[in-house]
Amino acid sequence: MARTPADLVGAQPDPPFEITFDGRPVVVLPGQTVAAALWGAGILAWRTTRGGGRPRGAFCGIGQCFDCLATVNGVPGRRACLVPAQPGDVITTQEGHGHDRLGA
Ligand code: FES
């Protein structure tokens, strides 16, 4: 049986909790960012580009590239690689710059 890094260091993390991505439940380990939680669930893209609507997700993972922008609890433009996931967070795919429905 494979051992996890948490097993190897004897960590005793708090219990997992749940967020949703486009209505789908996603299990989060305490301390994970939104991007880490989505990756852990096999979700690799949560934004589309303004030009062409191409899929994007995390690229740098350290807050430098802005590829990971997501809509978190109704607020667009959040860098998912920097936002700690909180129980009950509602993450939705961000279309373009996140204000398309406003016609901005
Ligand atoms: S993945 Fe580059 S800013 Fe988040």
Short mmCIF file of N, CA, C and O and ligand atoms in Angstrom, two decimals:
data_model
loop_
_atom_site.label_atom_id
_atom_site.label_comp_id
_atom_site.label_asym_id
_atom_site.label_seq_id
_atom_site.Cartn_x
_atom_site.Cartn_y
_atom_site.Cartn_z
N MET A 1 0.85 -1.19 0.00
CA MET A 1 0.00 0.00 0.00
C MET A 1 0.88 1.24 0.00
O MET A 1 1.84 1.35 0.75
N ALA A 2 0.55 2.20 -0.87
CA ALA A 2 1.33 3.42 -1.00
C ALA A 2 1.16 4.29 0.24
O ALA A 2 0.07 4.37 0.82
N ARG A 3 2.26 4.92 0.64
CA ARG A 3 2.21 5.84 1.78
C ARG A 3 2.19 7.26 1.24
O ARG A 3 2.85 7.58 0.27
N THR A 4 1.42 8.10 1.91
CA THR A 4 1.34 9.50 1.49
C THR A 4 2.41 10.30 2.23
O THR A 4 2.93 9.85 3.26
N PRO A 5 2.71 11.52 1.74
CA PRO A 5 3.65 12.38 2.49
C PRO A 5 3.16 12.65 3.91
O PRO A 5 3.96 12.71 4.84
N ALA A 6 1.85 12.77 4.10
CA ALA A 6 1.32 13.00 5.45
C ALA A 6 1.62 11.82 6.35
O ALA A 6 1.97 11.98 7.53
N ASP A 7 1.53 10.59 5.81
CA ASP A 7 1.87 9.40 6.60
C ASP A 7 3.34 9.43 6.99
O ASP A 7 3.71 9.10 8.13
N LEU A 8 4.18 9.78 6.05
CA LEU A 8 5.62 9.72 6.27
C LEU A 8 6.08 10.67 7.39
O LEU A 8 7.04 10.37 8.10
N VAL A 9 5.41 11.81 7.53
CA VAL A 9 5.82 12.76 8.59
C VAL A 9 4.95 12.63 9.83
O VAL A 9 5.12 13.38 10.79
N GLY A 10 4.02 11.69 9.84
CA GLY A 10 3.18 11.48 11.01
C GLY A 10 2.18 12.59 11.24
O GLY A 10 1.76 12.86 12.37
N ALA A 11 1.75 13.26 10.14
CA ALA A 11 0.80 14.36 10.28
C ALA A 11 -0.56 13.84 10.71
O ALA A 11 -0.96 12.73 10.36
N GLN A 12 -1.26 14.66 11.47
CA GLN A 12 -2.62 14.33 11.89
C GLN A 12 -3.52 15.51 11.50
O GLN A 12 -3.95 16.28 12.36
N PRO A 13 -3.80 15.63 10.21
CA PRO A 13 -4.60 16.79 9.75
C PRO A 13 -6.04 16.70 10.20
O PRO A 13 -6.55 15.62 10.52
N ASP A 14 -6.69 17.86 10.22
CA ASP A 14 -8.12 17.90 10.51
C ASP A 14 -8.85 17.12 9.42
O ASP A 14 -8.30 16.84 8.36
N PRO A 15 -10.11 16.80 9.64
CA PRO A 15 -10.85 16.02 8.64
C PRO A 15 -11.05 16.79 7.34
O PRO A 15 -11.10 18.03 7.35
N PRO A 16 -11.19 16.06 6.23
CA PRO A 16 -11.49 16.70 4.96
C PRO A 16 -12.84 17.39 5.01
O PRO A 16 -13.68 17.08 5.86
N PHE A 17 -13.02 18.34 4.09
CA PHE A 17 -14.32 19.01 3.97
C PHE A 17 -14.66 19.12 2.49
O PHE A 17 -13.92 18.62 1.65
N GLU A 18 -15.78 19.77 2.19
CA GLU A 18 -16.26 19.77 0.81
C GLU A 18 -16.47 21.19 0.28
O GLU A 18 -16.91 22.08 1.01
N ILE A 19 -16.12 21.38 -1.00
CA ILE A 19 -16.48 22.57 -1.75
C ILE A 19 -17.21 22.07 -2.99
O ILE A 19 -17.33 20.86 -3.18
N THR A 20 -17.69 22.99 -3.82
CA THR A 20 -18.26 22.54 -5.09
C THR A 20 -17.58 23.25 -6.25
O THR A 20 -17.13 24.39 -6.11
N PHE A 21 -17.50 22.55 -7.36
CA PHE A 21 -17.01 23.13 -8.61
C PHE A 21 -18.07 22.91 -9.66
O PHE A 21 -18.39 21.76 -9.99
N ASP A 22 -18.65 23.99 -10.15
CA ASP A 22 -19.76 23.92 -11.12
C ASP A 22 -20.82 22.92 -10.66
O ASP A 22 -21.35 22.13 -11.45
N GLY A 23 -21.10 22.96 -9.35
CA GLY A 23 -22.14 22.12 -8.78
C GLY A 23 -21.71 20.73 -8.38
O GLY A 23 -22.46 20.00 -7.75
N ARG A 24 -20.46 20.38 -8.73
CA ARG A 24 -19.95 19.03 -8.42
C ARG A 24 -19.20 19.07 -7.08
O ARG A 24 -18.37 19.94 -6.87
N PRO A 25 -19.48 18.15 -6.16
CA PRO A 25 -18.77 18.15 -4.90
C PRO A 25 -17.29 17.79 -5.08
O PRO A 25 -16.97 16.90 -5.86
N VAL A 26 -16.43 18.50 -4.35
CA VAL A 26 -14.99 18.25 -4.39
C VAL A 26 -14.50 18.15 -2.95
O VAL A 26 -14.76 19.04 -2.14
N VAL A 27 -13.81 17.08 -2.62
CA VAL A 27 -13.27 16.89 -1.28
C VAL A 27 -11.95 17.63 -1.15
O VAL A 27 -11.09 17.56 -2.04
N VAL A 28 -11.78 18.36 -0.04
CA VAL A 28 -10.60 19.18 0.19
C VAL A 28 -9.92 18.72 1.47
O VAL A 28 -10.58 18.49 2.49
N LEU A 29 -8.59 18.61 1.42
CA LEU A 29 -7.83 18.36 2.64
C LEU A 29 -7.49 19.70 3.27
O LEU A 29 -7.17 20.65 2.55
N PRO A 30 -7.59 19.83 4.58
CA PRO A 30 -7.28 21.11 5.23
C PRO A 30 -5.92 21.64 4.78
O PRO A 30 -4.94 20.88 4.72
N GLY A 31 -5.88 22.92 4.43
CA GLY A 31 -4.64 23.55 4.00
C GLY A 31 -4.48 23.63 2.50
O GLY A 31 -3.61 24.34 2.00
N GLN A 32 -5.32 22.92 1.75
CA GLN A 32 -5.19 22.99 0.29
C GLN A 32 -5.74 24.31 -0.24
O GLN A 32 -6.72 24.84 0.28
N THR A 33 -5.11 24.78 -1.31
CA THR A 33 -5.68 25.90 -2.04
C THR A 33 -6.81 25.38 -2.92
O THR A 33 -6.95 24.16 -3.10
N VAL A 34 -7.55 26.32 -3.49
CA VAL A 34 -8.62 25.92 -4.42
C VAL A 34 -8.02 25.15 -5.59
O VAL A 34 -8.54 24.10 -5.98
N ALA A 35 -6.90 25.63 -6.14
CA ALA A 35 -6.28 24.94 -7.28
C ALA A 35 -5.84 23.53 -6.89
O ALA A 35 -6.05 22.57 -7.65
N ALA A 36 -5.23 23.38 -5.72
CA ALA A 36 -4.78 22.05 -5.30
C ALA A 36 -5.95 21.10 -5.14
O ALA A 36 -5.88 19.92 -5.51
N ALA A 37 -7.05 21.61 -4.60
CA ALA A 37 -8.22 20.76 -4.41
C ALA A 37 -8.80 20.33 -5.75
O ALA A 37 -9.16 19.17 -5.94
N LEU A 38 -8.86 21.28 -6.70
CA LEU A 38 -9.41 20.93 -8.02
C LEU A 38 -8.51 19.93 -8.72
O LEU A 38 -8.99 18.94 -9.28
N TRP A 39 -7.21 20.16 -8.66
CA TRP A 39 -6.27 19.18 -9.25
C TRP A 39 -6.44 17.82 -8.62
O TRP A 39 -6.44 16.80 -9.30
N GLY A 40 -6.57 17.81 -7.30
CA GLY A 40 -6.72 16.54 -6.58
C GLY A 40 -7.96 15.77 -7.01
O GLY A 40 -8.02 14.55 -6.90
N ALA A 41 -8.95 16.52 -7.50
CA ALA A 41 -10.19 15.89 -7.97
C ALA A 41 -10.13 15.59 -9.47
O ALA A 41 -11.13 15.19 -10.06
N GLY A 42 -8.97 15.84 -10.09
CA GLY A 42 -8.83 15.55 -11.51
C GLY A 42 -9.35 16.64 -12.42
O GLY A 42 -9.51 16.43 -13.62
N ILE A 43 -9.61 17.82 -11.85
CA ILE A 43 -10.11 18.96 -12.64
C ILE A 43 -8.91 19.83 -13.01
O ILE A 43 -8.26 20.39 -12.13
N LEU A 44 -8.61 19.94 -14.29
CA LEU A 44 -7.40 20.63 -14.72
C LEU A 44 -7.67 21.99 -15.34
O LEU A 44 -6.75 22.77 -15.55
N ALA A 45 -8.92 22.31 -15.66
CA ALA A 45 -9.25 23.60 -16.28
C ALA A 45 -10.50 24.16 -15.62
O ALA A 45 -11.47 23.44 -15.40
N TRP A 46 -10.46 25.48 -15.30
CA TRP A 46 -11.62 26.13 -14.66
C TRP A 46 -11.75 27.58 -15.12
O TRP A 46 -12.33 28.42 -14.45
N ARG A 47 -11.22 27.86 -16.28
CA ARG A 47 -11.34 29.19 -16.86
C ARG A 47 -11.26 29.05 -18.37
O ARG A 47 -10.65 28.09 -18.87
N THR A 48 -11.87 30.00 -19.09
CA THR A 48 -11.66 30.05 -20.54
C THR A 48 -11.07 31.41 -20.88
O THR A 48 -11.35 32.41 -20.21
N THR A 49 -10.26 31.43 -21.93
CA THR A 49 -9.59 32.68 -22.30
C THR A 49 -10.57 33.63 -22.98
O THR A 49 -11.57 33.21 -23.55
N ARG A 50 -10.24 34.93 -22.89
CA ARG A 50 -11.09 35.95 -23.53
C ARG A 50 -11.09 35.78 -25.03
O ARG A 50 -12.11 35.92 -25.68
N GLY A 51 -9.94 35.51 -25.61
CA GLY A 51 -9.84 35.32 -27.05
C GLY A 51 -9.83 33.84 -27.39
O GLY A 51 -8.84 33.16 -27.14
N GLY A 52 -10.91 33.34 -27.91
CA GLY A 52 -10.95 31.95 -28.35
C GLY A 52 -11.59 30.98 -27.38
O GLY A 52 -11.87 29.85 -27.74
N GLY A 53 -11.78 31.40 -26.14
CA GLY A 53 -12.43 30.53 -25.17
C GLY A 53 -11.68 29.25 -24.89
O GLY A 53 -12.28 28.20 -24.64
N ARG A 54 -10.36 29.33 -24.91
CA ARG A 54 -9.56 28.12 -24.66
C ARG A 54 -9.47 27.83 -23.16
O ARG A 54 -9.48 28.75 -22.34
N PRO A 55 -9.38 26.55 -22.78
CA PRO A 55 -9.38 26.18 -21.37
C PRO A 55 -8.04 26.51 -20.69
O PRO A 55 -6.99 26.38 -21.29
N ARG A 56 -8.14 26.95 -19.44
CA ARG A 56 -6.96 27.24 -18.64
C ARG A 56 -7.18 26.75 -17.21
O ARG A 56 -8.29 26.70 -16.72
N GLY A 57 -6.07 26.43 -16.54
CA GLY A 57 -6.09 26.04 -15.13
C GLY A 57 -4.82 26.56 -14.49
O GLY A 57 -4.35 27.63 -14.86
N ALA A 58 -4.24 25.83 -13.58
CA ALA A 58 -3.00 26.27 -12.94
C ALA A 58 -1.82 26.03 -13.87
O ALA A 58 -1.75 25.03 -14.57
N PHE A 59 -0.88 26.99 -13.88
CA PHE A 59 0.35 26.84 -14.67
C PHE A 59 1.55 26.97 -13.74
O PHE A 59 2.30 26.03 -13.56
N CYS A 60 1.74 28.15 -13.14
CA CYS A 60 2.92 28.33 -12.28
C CYS A 60 2.69 27.80 -10.86
O CYS A 60 3.61 27.33 -10.21
N GLY A 61 1.49 27.94 -10.38
CA GLY A 61 1.18 27.48 -9.02
C GLY A 61 1.67 28.38 -7.92
O GLY A 61 1.55 28.04 -6.74
N ILE A 62 2.24 29.55 -8.27
CA ILE A 62 2.79 30.44 -7.25
C ILE A 62 2.32 31.89 -7.39
O ILE A 62 2.96 32.81 -6.89
N GLY A 63 1.21 32.11 -8.08
CA GLY A 63 0.64 33.45 -8.13
C GLY A 63 1.27 34.40 -9.10
O GLY A 63 1.10 35.61 -8.98
N GLN A 64 1.98 33.90 -10.11
CA GLN A 64 2.67 34.79 -11.04
C GLN A 64 2.05 34.87 -12.43
O GLN A 64 2.16 35.88 -13.11
N CYS A 65 1.38 33.82 -12.89
CA CYS A 65 0.98 33.77 -14.29
C CYS A 65 -0.49 34.16 -14.54
O CYS A 65 -0.86 34.48 -15.65
N PHE A 66 -1.32 34.09 -13.54
CA PHE A 66 -2.75 34.42 -13.65
C PHE A 66 -3.53 33.44 -14.53
O PHE A 66 -4.64 33.72 -14.90
N ASP A 67 -2.95 32.31 -14.88
CA ASP A 67 -3.69 31.33 -15.66
C ASP A 67 -4.82 30.69 -14.84
O ASP A 67 -5.78 30.19 -15.40
N CYS A 68 -4.71 30.71 -13.53
CA CYS A 68 -5.63 29.94 -12.68
C CYS A 68 -6.84 30.73 -12.21
O CYS A 68 -7.53 30.30 -11.28
N LEU A 69 -7.11 31.88 -12.82
CA LEU A 69 -8.23 32.70 -12.36
C LEU A 69 -9.51 31.88 -12.33
O LEU A 69 -9.81 31.12 -13.24
N ALA A 70 -10.26 32.07 -11.25
CA ALA A 70 -11.52 31.34 -11.07
C ALA A 70 -12.52 32.27 -10.41
O ALA A 70 -12.17 33.30 -9.84
N THR A 71 -13.78 31.89 -10.50
CA THR A 71 -14.81 32.60 -9.77
C THR A 71 -15.05 31.85 -8.46
O THR A 71 -15.41 30.67 -8.46
N VAL A 72 -14.77 32.53 -7.35
CA VAL A 72 -14.87 31.92 -6.02
C VAL A 72 -15.97 32.65 -5.25
O VAL A 72 -15.86 33.86 -5.01
N ASN A 73 -17.00 31.93 -4.90
CA ASN A 73 -18.14 32.51 -4.17
C ASN A 73 -18.69 33.76 -4.88
O ASN A 73 -18.97 34.78 -4.24
N GLY A 74 -18.76 33.67 -6.21
CA GLY A 74 -19.33 34.74 -7.00
C GLY A 74 -18.38 35.86 -7.36
O GLY A 74 -18.76 36.79 -8.07
N VAL A 75 -17.15 35.80 -6.89
CA VAL A 75 -16.16 36.85 -7.17
C VAL A 75 -15.20 36.34 -8.24
O VAL A 75 -14.43 35.41 -7.99
N PRO A 76 -15.23 36.94 -9.45
CA PRO A 76 -14.32 36.48 -10.51
C PRO A 76 -12.91 37.01 -10.30
O PRO A 76 -12.67 37.93 -9.51
N GLY A 77 -11.97 36.40 -11.04
CA GLY A 77 -10.59 36.91 -11.03
C GLY A 77 -9.78 36.52 -9.82
O GLY A 77 -8.74 37.13 -9.57
N ARG A 78 -10.19 35.52 -9.08
CA ARG A 78 -9.39 35.07 -7.92
C ARG A 78 -8.34 34.06 -8.40
O ARG A 78 -8.66 33.16 -9.18
N ARG A 79 -7.12 34.22 -7.94
CA ARG A 79 -6.07 33.27 -8.31
C ARG A 79 -6.21 32.00 -7.46
O ARG A 79 -5.87 32.01 -6.27
N ALA A 80 -6.70 30.95 -8.09
CA ALA A 80 -7.02 29.72 -7.36
C ALA A 80 -5.81 29.10 -6.69
O ALA A 80 -5.96 28.41 -5.68
N CYS A 81 -4.61 29.37 -7.21
CA CYS A 81 -3.42 28.77 -6.59
C CYS A 81 -3.04 29.46 -5.30
O CYS A 81 -2.19 28.96 -4.56
N LEU A 82 -3.65 30.62 -5.01
CA LEU A 82 -3.32 31.36 -3.79
C LEU A 82 -4.47 31.38 -2.78
O LEU A 82 -4.27 31.77 -1.63
N VAL A 83 -5.66 31.01 -3.20
CA VAL A 83 -6.84 31.11 -2.34
C VAL A 83 -6.99 29.83 -1.52
O VAL A 83 -7.22 28.76 -2.10
N PRO A 84 -6.87 29.90 -0.19
CA PRO A 84 -7.11 28.70 0.61
C PRO A 84 -8.57 28.29 0.51
O PRO A 84 -9.46 29.13 0.65
N ALA A 85 -8.82 27.02 0.26
CA ALA A 85 -10.20 26.53 0.18
C ALA A 85 -10.81 26.54 1.58
O ALA A 85 -10.15 26.22 2.57
N GLN A 86 -12.09 26.95 1.63
CA GLN A 86 -12.83 26.99 2.89
C GLN A 86 -14.07 26.11 2.75
O GLN A 86 -14.64 26.02 1.65
N PRO A 87 -14.52 25.49 3.83
CA PRO A 87 -15.71 24.64 3.73
C PRO A 87 -16.88 25.39 3.09
O PRO A 87 -17.17 26.53 3.46
N GLY A 88 -17.51 24.74 2.12
CA GLY A 88 -18.68 25.31 1.48
C GLY A 88 -18.40 26.27 0.35
O GLY A 88 -19.34 26.80 -0.26
N ASP A 89 -17.14 26.52 0.03
CA ASP A 89 -16.82 27.42 -1.09
C ASP A 89 -17.51 26.93 -2.36
O ASP A 89 -17.60 25.72 -2.62
N VAL A 90 -17.98 27.91 -3.15
CA VAL A 90 -18.62 27.61 -4.43
C VAL A 90 -17.71 28.13 -5.53
O VAL A 90 -17.55 29.34 -5.69
N ILE A 91 -17.10 27.23 -6.27
CA ILE A 91 -16.19 27.58 -7.35
C ILE A 91 -16.92 27.34 -8.66
O ILE A 91 -17.53 26.28 -8.85
N THR A 92 -16.84 28.33 -9.57
CA THR A 92 -17.47 28.14 -10.87
C THR A 92 -16.47 28.52 -11.96
O THR A 92 -15.59 29.36 -11.76
N THR A 93 -16.64 27.89 -13.10
CA THR A 93 -15.80 28.19 -14.26
C THR A 93 -15.93 29.66 -14.59
O THR A 93 -17.02 30.21 -14.61
N GLN A 94 -14.78 30.30 -14.83
CA GLN A 94 -14.78 31.72 -15.20
C GLN A 94 -14.67 31.84 -16.70
O GLN A 94 -13.71 31.37 -17.30
N GLU A 95 -15.66 32.49 -17.30
CA GLU A 95 -15.65 32.72 -18.74
C GLU A 95 -14.99 34.06 -19.02
O GLU A 95 -15.42 35.09 -18.49
N GLY A 96 -13.94 34.07 -19.85
CA GLY A 96 -13.27 35.32 -20.20
C GLY A 96 -12.75 36.03 -18.96
O GLY A 96 -12.10 35.44 -18.12
N HIS A 97 -13.06 37.33 -18.83
CA HIS A 97 -12.55 38.09 -17.68
C HIS A 97 -13.49 38.01 -16.48
O HIS A 97 -13.27 38.67 -15.47
N GLY A 98 -14.55 37.24 -16.61
CA GLY A 98 -15.43 37.01 -15.46
C GLY A 98 -16.58 37.97 -15.35
O GLY A 98 -17.42 37.84 -14.47
N HIS A 99 -16.63 38.97 -16.25
CA HIS A 99 -17.72 39.95 -16.19
C HIS A 99 -18.54 39.93 -17.47
O HIS A 99 -19.22 40.90 -17.79
N ASP A 100 -18.46 38.83 -18.22
CA ASP A 100 -19.15 38.75 -19.51
C ASP A 100 -20.64 39.01 -19.39
O ASP A 100 -21.24 39.64 -20.25
N ARG A 101 -21.25 38.52 -18.31
CA ARG A 101 -22.70 38.68 -18.17
C ARG A 101 -23.08 40.15 -17.96
O ARG A 101 -24.23 40.52 -18.14
N LEU A 102 -22.11 40.99 -17.61
CA LEU A 102 -22.38 42.42 -17.43
C LEU A 102 -22.21 43.19 -18.74
O LEU A 102 -22.51 44.38 -18.80
N GLY A 103 -21.67 42.52 -19.75
CA GLY A 103 -21.43 43.19 -21.03
C GLY A 103 -20.27 44.15 -20.94
O GLY A 103 -20.13 45.05 -21.75
N ALA A 104 -19.42 44.00 -19.92
CA ALA A 104 -18.27 44.91 -19.73
C ALA A 104 -17.08 44.49 -20.57
O ALA A 104 -16.93 43.36 -20.90
S1 FES B 1 -1.19 29.18 -11.45
FE1 FES B 1 -0.07 30.94 -11.99
S2 FES B 1 -1.03 32.53 -10.84
FE2 FES B 1 -2.03 30.71 -10.20
#
